[in-house]
mmCIF file of C-alpha atoms in Angstrom:
data_model
loop_
_atom_site.group_PDB
_atom_site.id
_atom_site.type_symbol
_atom_site.label_atom_id
_atom_site.label_comp_id
_atom_site.label_asym_id
_atom_site.label_seq_id
_atom_site.Cartn_x
_atom_site.Cartn_y
_atom_site.Cartn_z
ATOM 1 C CA UNK A 1 99.624 98.223 42.495
ATOM 2 C CA UNK A 2 100.442 101.104 44.962
ATOM 3 C CA UNK A 3 101.749 104.588 44.151
ATOM 4 C CA UNK A 4 105.022 103.635 45.646
ATOM 5 C CA UNK A 5 106.042 100.498 43.420
ATOM 6 C CA UNK A 6 104.778 102.166 40.309
ATOM 7 C CA UNK A 7 107.129 104.758 40.868
ATOM 8 C CA UNK A 8 109.865 102.148 41.481
ATOM 9 C CA UNK A 9 109.445 100.206 38.440
ATOM 10 C CA UNK A 10 109.168 103.856 36.443
ATOM 11 C CA UNK A 11 112.767 104.942 38.197
ATOM 12 C CA UNK A 12 114.011 101.607 36.943
ATOM 13 C CA UNK A 13 112.469 101.909 33.350
ATOM 14 C CA UNK A 14 114.036 105.654 32.728
ATOM 15 C CA UNK A 15 117.647 104.190 34.395
ATOM 16 C CA UNK A 16 117.427 100.884 32.009
ATOM 17 C CA UNK A 17 116.568 103.278 28.918
ATOM 18 C CA UNK A 18 119.750 105.605 30.024
ATOM 19 C CA UNK A 19 121.902 102.622 30.008
ATOM 20 C CA UNK A 20 121.092 101.091 26.922
ATOM 21 C CA UNK A 21 121.472 104.385 24.904
ATOM 22 C CA UNK A 22 125.119 105.072 26.635
ATOM 23 C CA UNK A 23 126.897 107.225 24.567
ATOM 24 C CA UNK A 24 124.672 106.546 21.483
ATOM 25 C CA UNK A 25 124.948 105.880 18.125
ATOM 26 C CA UNK A 26 128.139 102.995 17.540
ATOM 27 C CA UNK A 27 130.010 104.030 20.196
ATOM 28 C CA UNK A 28 131.378 101.109 22.690
ATOM 29 C CA UNK A 29 131.393 100.971 26.032
ATOM 30 C CA UNK A 30 134.532 101.405 27.565
ATOM 31 C CA UNK A 31 135.799 99.337 30.826
ATOM 32 C CA UNK A 32 135.902 101.337 33.985
ATOM 33 C CA UNK A 33 139.451 102.019 35.173
ATOM 34 C CA UNK A 34 139.140 100.118 38.621
ATOM 35 C CA UNK A 35 142.634 101.543 39.570
ATOM 36 C CA UNK A 36 144.764 104.785 39.372
ATOM 37 C CA UNK A 37 147.746 102.588 39.617
ATOM 38 C CA UNK A 38 148.130 100.022 36.741
ATOM 39 C CA UNK A 39 151.635 99.030 36.679
ATOM 40 C CA UNK A 40 151.082 95.261 36.182
ATOM 41 C CA UNK A 41 153.907 94.811 39.153
ATOM 42 C CA UNK A 42 153.121 92.313 42.170
ATOM 43 C CA UNK A 43 151.432 89.746 40.791
ATOM 44 C CA UNK A 44 152.940 88.129 43.969
ATOM 45 C CA UNK A 45 154.754 89.801 47.039
ATOM 46 C CA UNK A 46 158.145 91.515 46.426
ATOM 47 C CA UNK A 47 161.632 89.836 47.381
ATOM 48 C CA UNK A 48 164.403 91.689 47.983
ATOM 49 C CA UNK A 49 166.619 93.262 50.442
ATOM 50 C CA UNK A 50 166.211 96.508 52.219
ATOM 51 C CA UNK A 51 168.766 98.891 54.157
ATOM 52 C CA UNK A 52 166.736 100.183 56.934
ATOM 53 C CA UNK A 53 166.807 97.584 59.676
ATOM 54 C CA UNK A 54 170.904 96.822 59.694
ATOM 55 C CA UNK A 55 172.177 99.866 58.612
ATOM 56 C CA UNK A 56 170.075 102.600 58.994
ATOM 57 C CA UNK A 57 171.484 105.889 57.615
ATOM 58 C CA UNK A 58 175.279 104.304 57.519
ATOM 59 C CA UNK A 59 174.206 103.412 53.871
ATOM 60 C CA UNK A 60 176.932 104.446 50.806
ATOM 61 C CA UNK A 61 177.469 102.952 47.140
ATOM 62 C CA UNK A 62 179.886 100.179 48.313
ATOM 63 C CA UNK A 63 176.980 98.801 50.603
ATOM 64 C CA UNK A 64 174.984 98.500 47.618
ATOM 65 C CA UNK A 65 176.955 97.391 45.460
ATOM 66 C CA UNK A 66 178.471 94.231 48.076
ATOM 67 C CA UNK A 67 174.743 93.327 49.183
ATOM 68 C CA UNK A 68 173.789 92.931 45.134
ATOM 69 C CA UNK A 69 176.846 90.732 44.782
ATOM 70 C CA UNK A 70 175.944 88.938 47.733
ATOM 71 C CA UNK A 71 172.386 88.653 46.764
ATOM 72 C CA UNK A 72 173.788 86.513 44.254
ATOM 73 C CA UNK A 73 176.829 84.620 45.205
ATOM 74 C CA UNK A 74 174.744 83.290 48.277
ATOM 75 C CA UNK A 75 171.903 82.084 45.924
ATOM 76 C CA UNK A 76 169.651 84.268 47.207
ATOM 77 C CA UNK A 77 168.454 86.315 43.773
ATOM 78 C CA UNK A 78 167.790 82.584 41.947
ATOM 79 C CA UNK A 79 165.178 82.047 44.621
ATOM 80 C CA UNK A 80 163.294 85.363 44.084
ATOM 81 C CA UNK A 81 165.370 88.348 45.891
ATOM 82 C CA UNK A 82 165.219 90.935 43.339
ATOM 83 C CA UNK A 83 164.930 94.112 44.555
ATOM 84 C CA UNK A 84 168.039 95.768 45.993
ATOM 85 C CA UNK A 85 166.269 98.959 47.952
ATOM 86 C CA UNK A 86 167.854 101.908 49.551
ATOM 87 C CA UNK A 87 166.225 103.411 51.800
ATOM 88 C CA UNK A 88 166.534 106.869 53.305
ATOM 89 C CA UNK A 89 169.829 109.352 53.932
ATOM 90 C CA UNK A 90 170.914 108.275 49.981
ATOM 91 C CA UNK A 91 170.641 111.860 48.919
ATOM 92 C CA UNK A 92 171.988 115.676 49.538
ATOM 93 C CA UNK A 93 170.062 117.779 52.085
ATOM 94 C CA UNK A 94 168.743 120.070 49.213
ATOM 95 C CA UNK A 95 168.145 120.000 46.075
ATOM 96 C CA UNK A 96 170.136 121.516 43.262
ATOM 97 C CA UNK A 97 169.187 124.797 40.910
ATOM 98 C CA UNK A 98 166.936 122.946 39.003
ATOM 99 C CA UNK A 99 165.239 121.622 42.302
ATOM 100 C CA UNK A 100 166.152 117.676 41.675
ATOM 101 C CA UNK A 101 167.148 115.554 44.237
ATOM 102 C CA UNK A 102 170.822 115.044 43.992
ATOM 103 C CA UNK A 103 172.554 111.436 45.516
ATOM 104 C CA UNK A 104 174.855 112.364 48.259
ATOM 105 C CA UNK A 105 178.586 112.920 47.318
ATOM 106 C CA UNK A 106 180.000 111.744 49.816
ATOM 107 C CA UNK A 107 178.572 108.272 50.357
ATOM 108 C CA UNK A 108 177.107 107.807 46.594
ATOM 109 C CA UNK A 109 179.992 109.472 44.599
ATOM 110 C CA UNK A 110 178.872 107.199 41.307
ATOM 111 C CA UNK A 111 175.266 108.620 41.573
ATOM 112 C CA UNK A 112 172.226 106.369 41.189
ATOM 113 C CA UNK A 113 171.755 106.241 37.888
ATOM 114 C CA UNK A 114 175.285 104.490 37.762
ATOM 115 C CA UNK A 115 174.419 102.302 41.056
ATOM 116 C CA UNK A 116 171.352 101.271 39.305
ATOM 117 C CA UNK A 117 173.107 99.974 36.062
ATOM 118 C CA UNK A 118 175.369 97.585 38.025
ATOM 119 C CA UNK A 119 172.559 96.388 39.899
ATOM 120 C CA UNK A 120 170.655 95.554 36.900
ATOM 121 C CA UNK A 121 173.578 94.044 35.218
ATOM 122 C CA UNK A 122 173.270 91.436 38.258
ATOM 123 C CA UNK A 123 169.907 91.000 36.484
ATOM 124 C CA UNK A 124 168.800 92.369 39.939
ATOM 125 C CA UNK A 125 166.245 95.676 40.439
ATOM 126 C CA UNK A 126 166.818 98.776 42.517
ATOM 127 C CA UNK A 127 164.350 100.647 44.834
ATOM 128 C CA UNK A 128 164.738 103.989 46.255
ATOM 129 C CA UNK A 129 163.529 105.900 49.025
ATOM 130 C CA UNK A 130 161.211 109.481 49.269
ATOM 131 C CA UNK A 131 158.922 110.853 51.819
ATOM 132 C CA UNK A 132 154.767 112.381 51.255
ATOM 133 C CA UNK A 133 156.072 115.075 53.388
ATOM 134 C CA UNK A 134 158.775 118.487 52.860
ATOM 135 C CA UNK A 135 161.901 116.320 54.212
ATOM 136 C CA UNK A 136 162.073 112.666 55.190
ATOM 137 C CA UNK A 137 162.293 110.602 58.643
ATOM 138 C CA UNK A 138 165.777 111.422 59.064
ATOM 139 C CA UNK A 139 165.443 115.232 58.562
ATOM 140 C CA UNK A 140 168.797 114.694 56.379
ATOM 141 C CA UNK A 141 167.509 114.703 52.527
ATOM 142 C CA UNK A 142 164.176 116.778 51.329
ATOM 143 C CA UNK A 143 160.426 114.912 50.702
ATOM 144 C CA UNK A 144 158.974 114.949 48.049
ATOM 145 C CA UNK A 145 155.564 116.832 49.079
ATOM 146 C CA UNK A 146 155.192 119.307 45.528
ATOM 147 C CA UNK A 147 158.088 117.845 43.615
ATOM 148 C CA UNK A 148 156.519 114.774 43.299
ATOM 149 C CA UNK A 149 156.463 115.125 39.501
ATOM 150 C CA UNK A 150 159.981 115.951 39.021
ATOM 151 C CA UNK A 151 160.956 113.260 41.570
ATOM 152 C CA UNK A 152 158.941 110.655 39.512
ATOM 153 C CA UNK A 153 160.506 111.199 36.372
ATOM 154 C CA UNK A 154 164.365 111.724 38.263
ATOM 155 C CA UNK A 155 163.741 107.914 39.133
ATOM 156 C CA UNK A 156 162.833 106.544 36.270
ATOM 157 C CA UNK A 157 165.567 108.619 34.233
ATOM 158 C CA UNK A 158 167.552 106.787 36.735
ATOM 159 C CA UNK A 159 166.284 103.393 36.295
ATOM 160 C CA UNK A 160 164.939 103.169 39.504
ATOM 161 C CA UNK A 161 162.714 99.929 39.990
ATOM 162 C CA UNK A 162 160.884 100.016 43.401
ATOM 163 C CA UNK A 163 159.913 103.417 45.352
ATOM 164 C CA UNK A 164 159.568 103.469 48.910
ATOM 165 C CA UNK A 165 157.366 106.468 49.817
ATOM 166 C CA UNK A 166 157.334 107.385 53.970
ATOM 167 C CA UNK A 167 154.943 109.863 55.565
ATOM 168 C CA UNK A 168 156.894 111.633 57.739
ATOM 169 C CA UNK A 169 156.373 115.826 57.605
ATOM 170 C CA UNK A 170 153.813 115.961 55.886
ATOM 171 C CA UNK A 171 152.339 119.065 57.176
ATOM 172 C CA UNK A 172 148.797 117.530 58.295
ATOM 173 C CA UNK A 173 147.899 117.047 54.480
ATOM 174 C CA UNK A 174 146.168 113.211 55.123
ATOM 175 C CA UNK A 175 147.671 110.814 53.209
ATOM 176 C CA UNK A 176 144.681 109.905 51.061
ATOM 177 C CA UNK A 177 145.521 113.301 49.568
ATOM 178 C CA UNK A 178 149.351 113.159 49.455
ATOM 179 C CA UNK A 179 149.788 108.917 48.087
ATOM 180 C CA UNK A 180 147.663 109.422 44.818
ATOM 181 C CA UNK A 181 149.562 112.141 43.570
ATOM 182 C CA UNK A 182 152.837 110.594 43.407
ATOM 183 C CA UNK A 183 151.167 107.159 41.565
ATOM 184 C CA UNK A 184 150.060 110.068 38.854
ATOM 185 C CA UNK A 185 153.536 110.910 39.015
ATOM 186 C CA UNK A 186 154.816 107.508 38.659
ATOM 187 C CA UNK A 187 152.289 106.327 35.968
ATOM 188 C CA UNK A 188 153.087 109.643 34.128
ATOM 189 C CA UNK A 189 156.967 108.263 33.742
ATOM 190 C CA UNK A 190 155.952 105.297 31.894
ATOM 191 C CA UNK A 191 158.454 103.217 33.727
ATOM 192 C CA UNK A 192 156.947 100.593 35.576
ATOM 193 C CA UNK A 193 157.773 100.992 39.173
ATOM 194 C CA UNK A 194 156.973 99.398 42.023
ATOM 195 C CA UNK A 195 154.571 101.550 44.544
ATOM 196 C CA UNK A 196 155.581 100.938 47.984
ATOM 197 C CA UNK A 197 153.246 102.873 50.431
ATOM 198 C CA UNK A 198 154.873 103.565 53.874
ATOM 199 C CA UNK A 199 152.031 104.788 55.455
ATOM 200 C CA UNK A 200 152.706 103.321 59.269
ATOM 201 C CA UNK A 201 148.660 101.935 58.777
ATOM 202 C CA UNK A 202 147.984 105.996 60.264
ATOM 203 C CA UNK A 203 144.854 106.094 58.107
ATOM 204 C CA UNK A 204 144.279 102.184 57.231
ATOM 205 C CA UNK A 205 145.490 101.976 53.865
ATOM 206 C CA UNK A 206 144.697 98.413 53.398
ATOM 207 C CA UNK A 207 140.898 100.385 52.616
ATOM 208 C CA UNK A 208 142.252 102.049 50.085
ATOM 209 C CA UNK A 209 145.761 101.670 49.509
ATOM 210 C CA UNK A 210 144.649 99.198 46.179
ATOM 211 C CA UNK A 211 144.207 101.857 43.622
ATOM 212 C CA UNK A 212 147.222 103.722 44.972
ATOM 213 C CA UNK A 213 150.007 101.354 45.654
ATOM 214 C CA UNK A 214 151.644 97.806 45.586
ATOM 215 C CA UNK A 215 151.724 97.037 48.983
ATOM 216 C CA UNK A 216 150.949 99.368 51.992
ATOM 217 C CA UNK A 217 152.161 99.405 55.506
ATOM 218 C CA UNK A 218 150.029 98.237 57.687
ATOM 219 C CA UNK A 219 151.449 98.666 61.226
ATOM 220 C CA UNK A 220 154.198 101.228 62.899
ATOM 221 C CA UNK A 221 158.098 100.573 62.344
ATOM 222 C CA UNK A 222 158.910 96.772 63.632
ATOM 223 C CA UNK A 223 161.992 96.008 65.923
ATOM 224 C CA UNK A 224 163.973 92.841 66.180
ATOM 225 C CA UNK A 225 162.091 91.537 69.527
ATOM 226 C CA UNK A 226 159.939 88.435 69.681
ATOM 227 C CA UNK A 227 156.545 91.306 71.325
ATOM 228 C CA UNK A 228 157.361 93.536 68.383
ATOM 229 C CA UNK A 229 157.268 91.083 65.927
ATOM 230 C CA UNK A 230 154.558 89.221 67.018
ATOM 231 C CA UNK A 231 152.385 92.410 67.953
ATOM 232 C CA UNK A 232 152.631 93.431 64.270
ATOM 233 C CA UNK A 233 151.906 90.158 62.823
ATOM 234 C CA UNK A 234 148.712 90.651 64.947
ATOM 235 C CA UNK A 235 147.689 93.638 63.574
ATOM 236 C CA UNK A 236 148.644 92.481 59.885
ATOM 237 C CA UNK A 237 146.643 89.855 60.307
ATOM 238 C CA UNK A 238 143.564 92.155 60.711
ATOM 239 C CA UNK A 239 143.119 93.237 57.125
ATOM 240 C CA UNK A 240 144.134 89.684 55.638
ATOM 241 C CA UNK A 241 141.242 90.194 53.407
ATOM 242 C CA UNK A 242 142.241 92.996 51.847
ATOM 243 C CA UNK A 243 145.312 91.543 50.159
ATOM 244 C CA UNK A 244 145.591 90.413 46.432
ATOM 245 C CA UNK A 245 147.434 90.127 43.580
ATOM 246 C CA UNK A 246 148.871 93.701 42.590
ATOM 247 C CA UNK A 247 148.465 94.831 45.912
ATOM 248 C CA UNK A 248 150.051 93.434 49.354
ATOM 249 C CA UNK A 249 149.442 94.613 53.250
ATOM 250 C CA UNK A 250 153.212 95.385 54.508
ATOM 251 C CA UNK A 251 153.887 94.642 57.884
ATOM 252 C CA UNK A 252 157.351 95.934 57.489
ATOM 253 C CA UNK A 253 160.478 94.340 56.604
ATOM 254 C CA UNK A 254 162.384 91.043 57.942
ATOM 255 C CA UNK A 255 164.078 90.970 60.818
ATOM 256 C CA UNK A 256 166.010 87.747 60.329
ATOM 257 C CA UNK A 257 169.497 87.409 61.154
ATOM 258 C CA UNK A 258 169.628 90.807 62.726
ATOM 259 C CA UNK A 259 170.687 89.009 66.458
ATOM 260 C CA UNK A 260 167.604 89.896 68.496
ATOM 261 C CA UNK A 261 165.505 86.657 68.149
ATOM 262 C CA UNK A 262 166.114 83.135 68.590
ATOM 263 C CA UNK A 263 166.376 80.492 65.531
ATOM 264 C CA UNK A 264 162.499 79.422 66.743
ATOM 265 C CA UNK A 265 161.461 82.881 66.496
ATOM 266 C CA UNK A 266 163.061 83.733 63.408
ATOM 267 C CA UNK A 267 161.282 81.228 62.067
ATOM 268 C CA UNK A 268 158.324 81.896 62.983
ATOM 269 C CA UNK A 269 158.611 85.458 62.129
ATOM 270 C CA UNK A 270 159.820 84.581 57.963
ATOM 271 C CA UNK A 271 156.642 81.647 58.234
ATOM 272 C CA UNK A 272 153.807 84.124 59.153
ATOM 273 C CA UNK A 273 155.152 86.700 56.734
ATOM 274 C CA UNK A 274 155.220 83.863 54.348
ATOM 275 C CA UNK A 275 151.351 82.940 54.757
ATOM 276 C CA UNK A 276 150.572 86.054 55.141
ATOM 277 C CA UNK A 277 151.831 87.153 51.591
ATOM 278 C CA UNK A 278 153.753 90.188 53.032
ATOM 279 C CA UNK A 279 156.740 91.505 51.250
ATOM 280 C CA UNK A 280 160.306 89.441 51.668
ATOM 281 C CA UNK A 281 162.444 92.175 51.992
ATOM 282 C CA UNK A 282 165.614 91.076 53.827
ATOM 283 C CA UNK A 283 166.958 93.399 56.781
ATOM 284 C CA UNK A 284 170.051 92.013 57.440
ATOM 285 C CA UNK A 285 173.799 92.355 56.388
ATOM 286 C CA UNK A 286 173.629 89.621 53.445
ATOM 287 C CA UNK A 287 177.156 90.285 53.085
ATOM 288 C CA UNK A 288 178.071 88.357 56.466
ATOM 289 C CA UNK A 289 175.056 86.129 56.231
ATOM 290 C CA UNK A 290 175.378 83.573 58.637
ATOM 291 C CA UNK A 291 174.592 79.779 57.369
ATOM 292 C CA UNK A 292 172.000 79.768 60.155
ATOM 293 C CA UNK A 293 170.375 83.058 59.080
ATOM 294 C CA UNK A 294 170.757 81.715 54.824
ATOM 295 C CA UNK A 295 168.458 78.548 55.854
ATOM 296 C CA UNK A 296 165.369 80.129 57.106
ATOM 297 C CA UNK A 297 165.806 82.929 54.046
ATOM 298 C CA UNK A 298 166.330 80.337 51.912
ATOM 299 C CA UNK A 299 163.463 77.961 52.780
ATOM 300 C CA UNK A 300 162.510 77.331 49.324
ATOM 301 C CA UNK A 301 158.750 75.496 50.487
ATOM 302 C CA UNK A 302 157.931 78.605 53.057
ATOM 303 C CA UNK A 303 159.044 80.530 49.671
ATOM 304 C CA UNK A 304 156.744 78.992 47.662
ATOM 305 C CA UNK A 305 153.852 79.250 49.799
ATOM 306 C CA UNK A 306 154.299 83.561 50.060
ATOM 307 C CA UNK A 307 154.804 83.118 45.799
ATOM 308 C CA UNK A 308 151.800 80.559 46.034
ATOM 309 C CA UNK A 309 149.587 82.369 42.966
ATOM 310 C CA UNK A 310 146.022 82.214 44.281
ATOM 311 C CA UNK A 311 147.283 85.079 46.329
ATOM 312 C CA UNK A 312 145.301 84.481 49.586
ATOM 313 C CA UNK A 313 146.869 85.963 53.223
ATOM 314 C CA UNK A 314 146.478 83.296 55.750
ATOM 315 C CA UNK A 315 144.310 83.865 59.165
ATOM 316 C CA UNK A 316 144.516 83.119 62.672
ATOM 317 C CA UNK A 317 141.569 80.613 62.742
ATOM 318 C CA UNK A 318 142.009 79.220 66.192
ATOM 319 C CA UNK A 319 143.809 80.890 69.419
ATOM 320 C CA UNK A 320 143.372 78.962 73.071
ATOM 321 C CA UNK A 321 145.774 80.992 75.017
ATOM 322 C CA UNK A 322 148.974 81.211 73.733
ATOM 323 C CA UNK A 323 148.387 78.311 70.848
ATOM 324 C CA UNK A 324 147.702 79.652 67.767
ATOM 325 C CA UNK A 325 146.835 78.236 64.441
ATOM 326 C CA UNK A 326 147.001 80.051 61.293
ATOM 327 C CA UNK A 327 145.566 78.629 58.012
ATOM 328 C CA UNK A 328 144.751 79.280 54.180
ATOM 329 C CA UNK A 329 144.300 78.684 51.171
ATOM 330 C CA UNK A 330 146.457 77.612 48.395
ATOM 331 C CA UNK A 331 146.439 76.967 44.644
ATOM 332 C CA UNK A 332 145.917 73.182 43.235
ATOM 333 C CA UNK A 333 143.399 72.641 46.310
ATOM 334 C CA UNK A 334 146.052 72.962 48.798
ATOM 335 C CA UNK A 335 145.616 74.947 52.284
ATOM 336 C CA UNK A 336 148.743 76.123 54.945
ATOM 337 C CA UNK A 337 148.822 75.543 58.184
ATOM 338 C CA UNK A 338 151.130 77.326 60.734
ATOM 339 C CA UNK A 339 151.338 76.323 64.233
ATOM 340 C CA UNK A 340 152.586 79.362 66.842
ATOM 341 C CA UNK A 341 153.138 78.624 70.762
ATOM 342 C CA UNK A 342 153.544 81.780 72.073
ATOM 343 C CA UNK A 343 153.474 80.397 75.151
ATOM 344 C CA UNK A 344 156.979 79.477 77.674
ATOM 345 C CA UNK A 345 157.058 75.660 77.435
ATOM 346 C CA UNK A 346 156.601 73.493 74.487
ATOM 347 C CA UNK A 347 152.963 72.343 74.098
ATOM 348 C CA UNK A 348 151.036 70.183 71.563
ATOM 349 C CA UNK A 349 148.725 71.771 69.174
ATOM 350 C CA UNK A 350 145.892 70.529 67.219
ATOM 351 C CA UNK A 351 144.842 72.048 63.513
ATOM 352 C CA UNK A 352 140.991 70.743 63.067
ATOM 353 C CA UNK A 353 139.447 70.532 59.387
ATOM 354 C CA UNK A 354 136.587 72.817 59.941
ATOM 355 C CA UNK A 355 138.766 75.623 61.584
ATOM 356 C CA UNK A 356 141.191 75.924 57.975
ATOM 357 C CA UNK A 357 138.343 75.338 55.847
ATOM 358 C CA UNK A 358 138.880 71.502 54.844
ATOM 359 C CA UNK A 359 135.614 69.427 54.736
ATOM 360 C CA UNK A 360 134.950 66.675 57.159
ATOM 361 C CA UNK A 361 136.638 63.376 56.469
ATOM 362 C CA UNK A 362 139.129 64.640 53.940
ATOM 363 C CA UNK A 363 142.201 62.329 53.566
ATOM 364 C CA UNK A 364 145.072 64.519 53.434
ATOM 365 C CA UNK A 365 149.001 64.490 52.626
ATOM 366 C CA UNK A 366 150.885 66.390 55.192
ATOM 367 C CA UNK A 367 154.366 68.056 54.082
ATOM 368 C CA UNK A 368 156.405 69.427 57.118
ATOM 369 C CA UNK A 369 157.819 72.602 55.409
ATOM 370 C CA UNK A 370 160.548 73.248 57.956
ATOM 371 C CA UNK A 371 161.831 69.463 58.279
ATOM 372 C CA UNK A 372 161.377 69.022 54.521
ATOM 373 C CA UNK A 373 159.240 65.682 55.130
ATOM 374 C CA UNK A 374 155.701 63.679 54.402
ATOM 375 C CA UNK A 375 154.017 62.978 56.787
ATOM 376 C CA UNK A 376 153.440 58.636 57.177
ATOM 377 C CA UNK A 377 149.739 59.045 58.494
ATOM 378 C CA UNK A 378 146.816 60.573 56.340
ATOM 379 C CA UNK A 379 144.473 62.172 59.065
ATOM 380 C CA UNK A 380 140.690 62.781 58.014
ATOM 381 C CA UNK A 381 139.823 65.126 60.450
ATOM 382 C CA UNK A 382 142.458 67.000 62.496
ATOM 383 C CA UNK A 383 146.417 67.039 62.627
ATOM 384 C CA UNK A 384 148.644 67.318 65.971
ATOM 385 C CA UNK A 385 152.276 68.839 66.610
ATOM 386 C CA UNK A 386 154.044 69.575 69.147
ATOM 387 C CA UNK A 387 155.449 72.861 69.375
ATOM 388 C CA UNK A 388 158.467 74.328 70.864
ATOM 389 C CA UNK A 389 158.124 77.496 73.167
ATOM 390 C CA UNK A 390 158.877 80.508 70.834
ATOM 391 C CA UNK A 391 158.360 78.185 67.924
ATOM 392 C CA UNK A 392 156.136 76.966 65.205
ATOM 393 C CA UNK A 393 155.219 73.798 62.578
ATOM 394 C CA UNK A 394 154.440 74.408 59.112
ATOM 395 C CA UNK A 395 152.724 72.344 56.869
ATOM 396 C CA UNK A 396 151.093 72.194 53.470
ATOM 397 C CA UNK A 397 147.800 69.826 52.971
ATOM 398 C CA UNK A 398 146.587 68.064 49.956
ATOM 399 C CA UNK A 399 143.680 66.238 49.788
ATOM 400 C CA UNK A 400 143.802 62.841 48.269
ATOM 401 C CA UNK A 401 141.317 60.688 47.158
#
């Protein structure tokens, strides 16, 4: 036996002896704490509404109250849209004498606590916005850098359920330093608060975000255009393997209903966000929502894919020019398939079983999630559908014996 092998065996014996010794006596081994964040939230992606995409800084407590009312009256709340999230511009530009954030008197005169009570009484949850720098992105209110513990306690005392934490005016401090400070502060409050890292994907938060937050932005801000939406979808898909129950990739809020895309394009938008297990945060004015927009955002079958308990983000499995096949596993041995046509004309798109993860010669029942009907055929190796320009077809496939 060579000296090198003998030395390696001796080192292994020493390590095993040390491990067996542990702490000595009858002290039990404690499980390793894997995550700094352990709030028990986000078993499925969050659903709700956020003020920024439609209202920007033009928000007030009436808008928030009426939005909560509309989520209930439209039936969206029953479908799972529970979070009512206030974005930037809600606070005074300076803190009070004790260093606390203060709701802007001109727009939120009742205060955030009263607003939270109103939202909670509707069976909903209230979210709020802060920034990990010295000021928020709008530069109209203070950031939380250096005030993390104080601000977290303030949010908890108000009954906040969700915190979107932005990345502006950060003084060059790495997000891997700034964000965990707020994570600890939120945990110290004892209140379960969903923690959304709005880091814009700068330092690849998908690689470290699961130990710090419940979701993490993988991209820059979305715009209400086809090109922006699809670019962000592509960027977010790169990190698919990092999404799982408890922590999700976030490609930004939904633009469905804001008017910049066609109905077909909004269906693609909603479908990709759903299969990507992205947070489904409505970004339009729910108070004046159209039937067309409600039809998209209220598609229970598409929502069910997003909320599937298996929690695996779908991927782009085949791309031929402008024609794409996205697919991913669901619970109960099912598979979701999304056919997307990015091109200028209608075209047939084929999904092959070996691309989407099904064994060959597997017969399946095919359910169309936008037409709400089952196919009569039971294909065994591939499926083909005609897809409109800038449109999609979304299916759930279930094997049959």
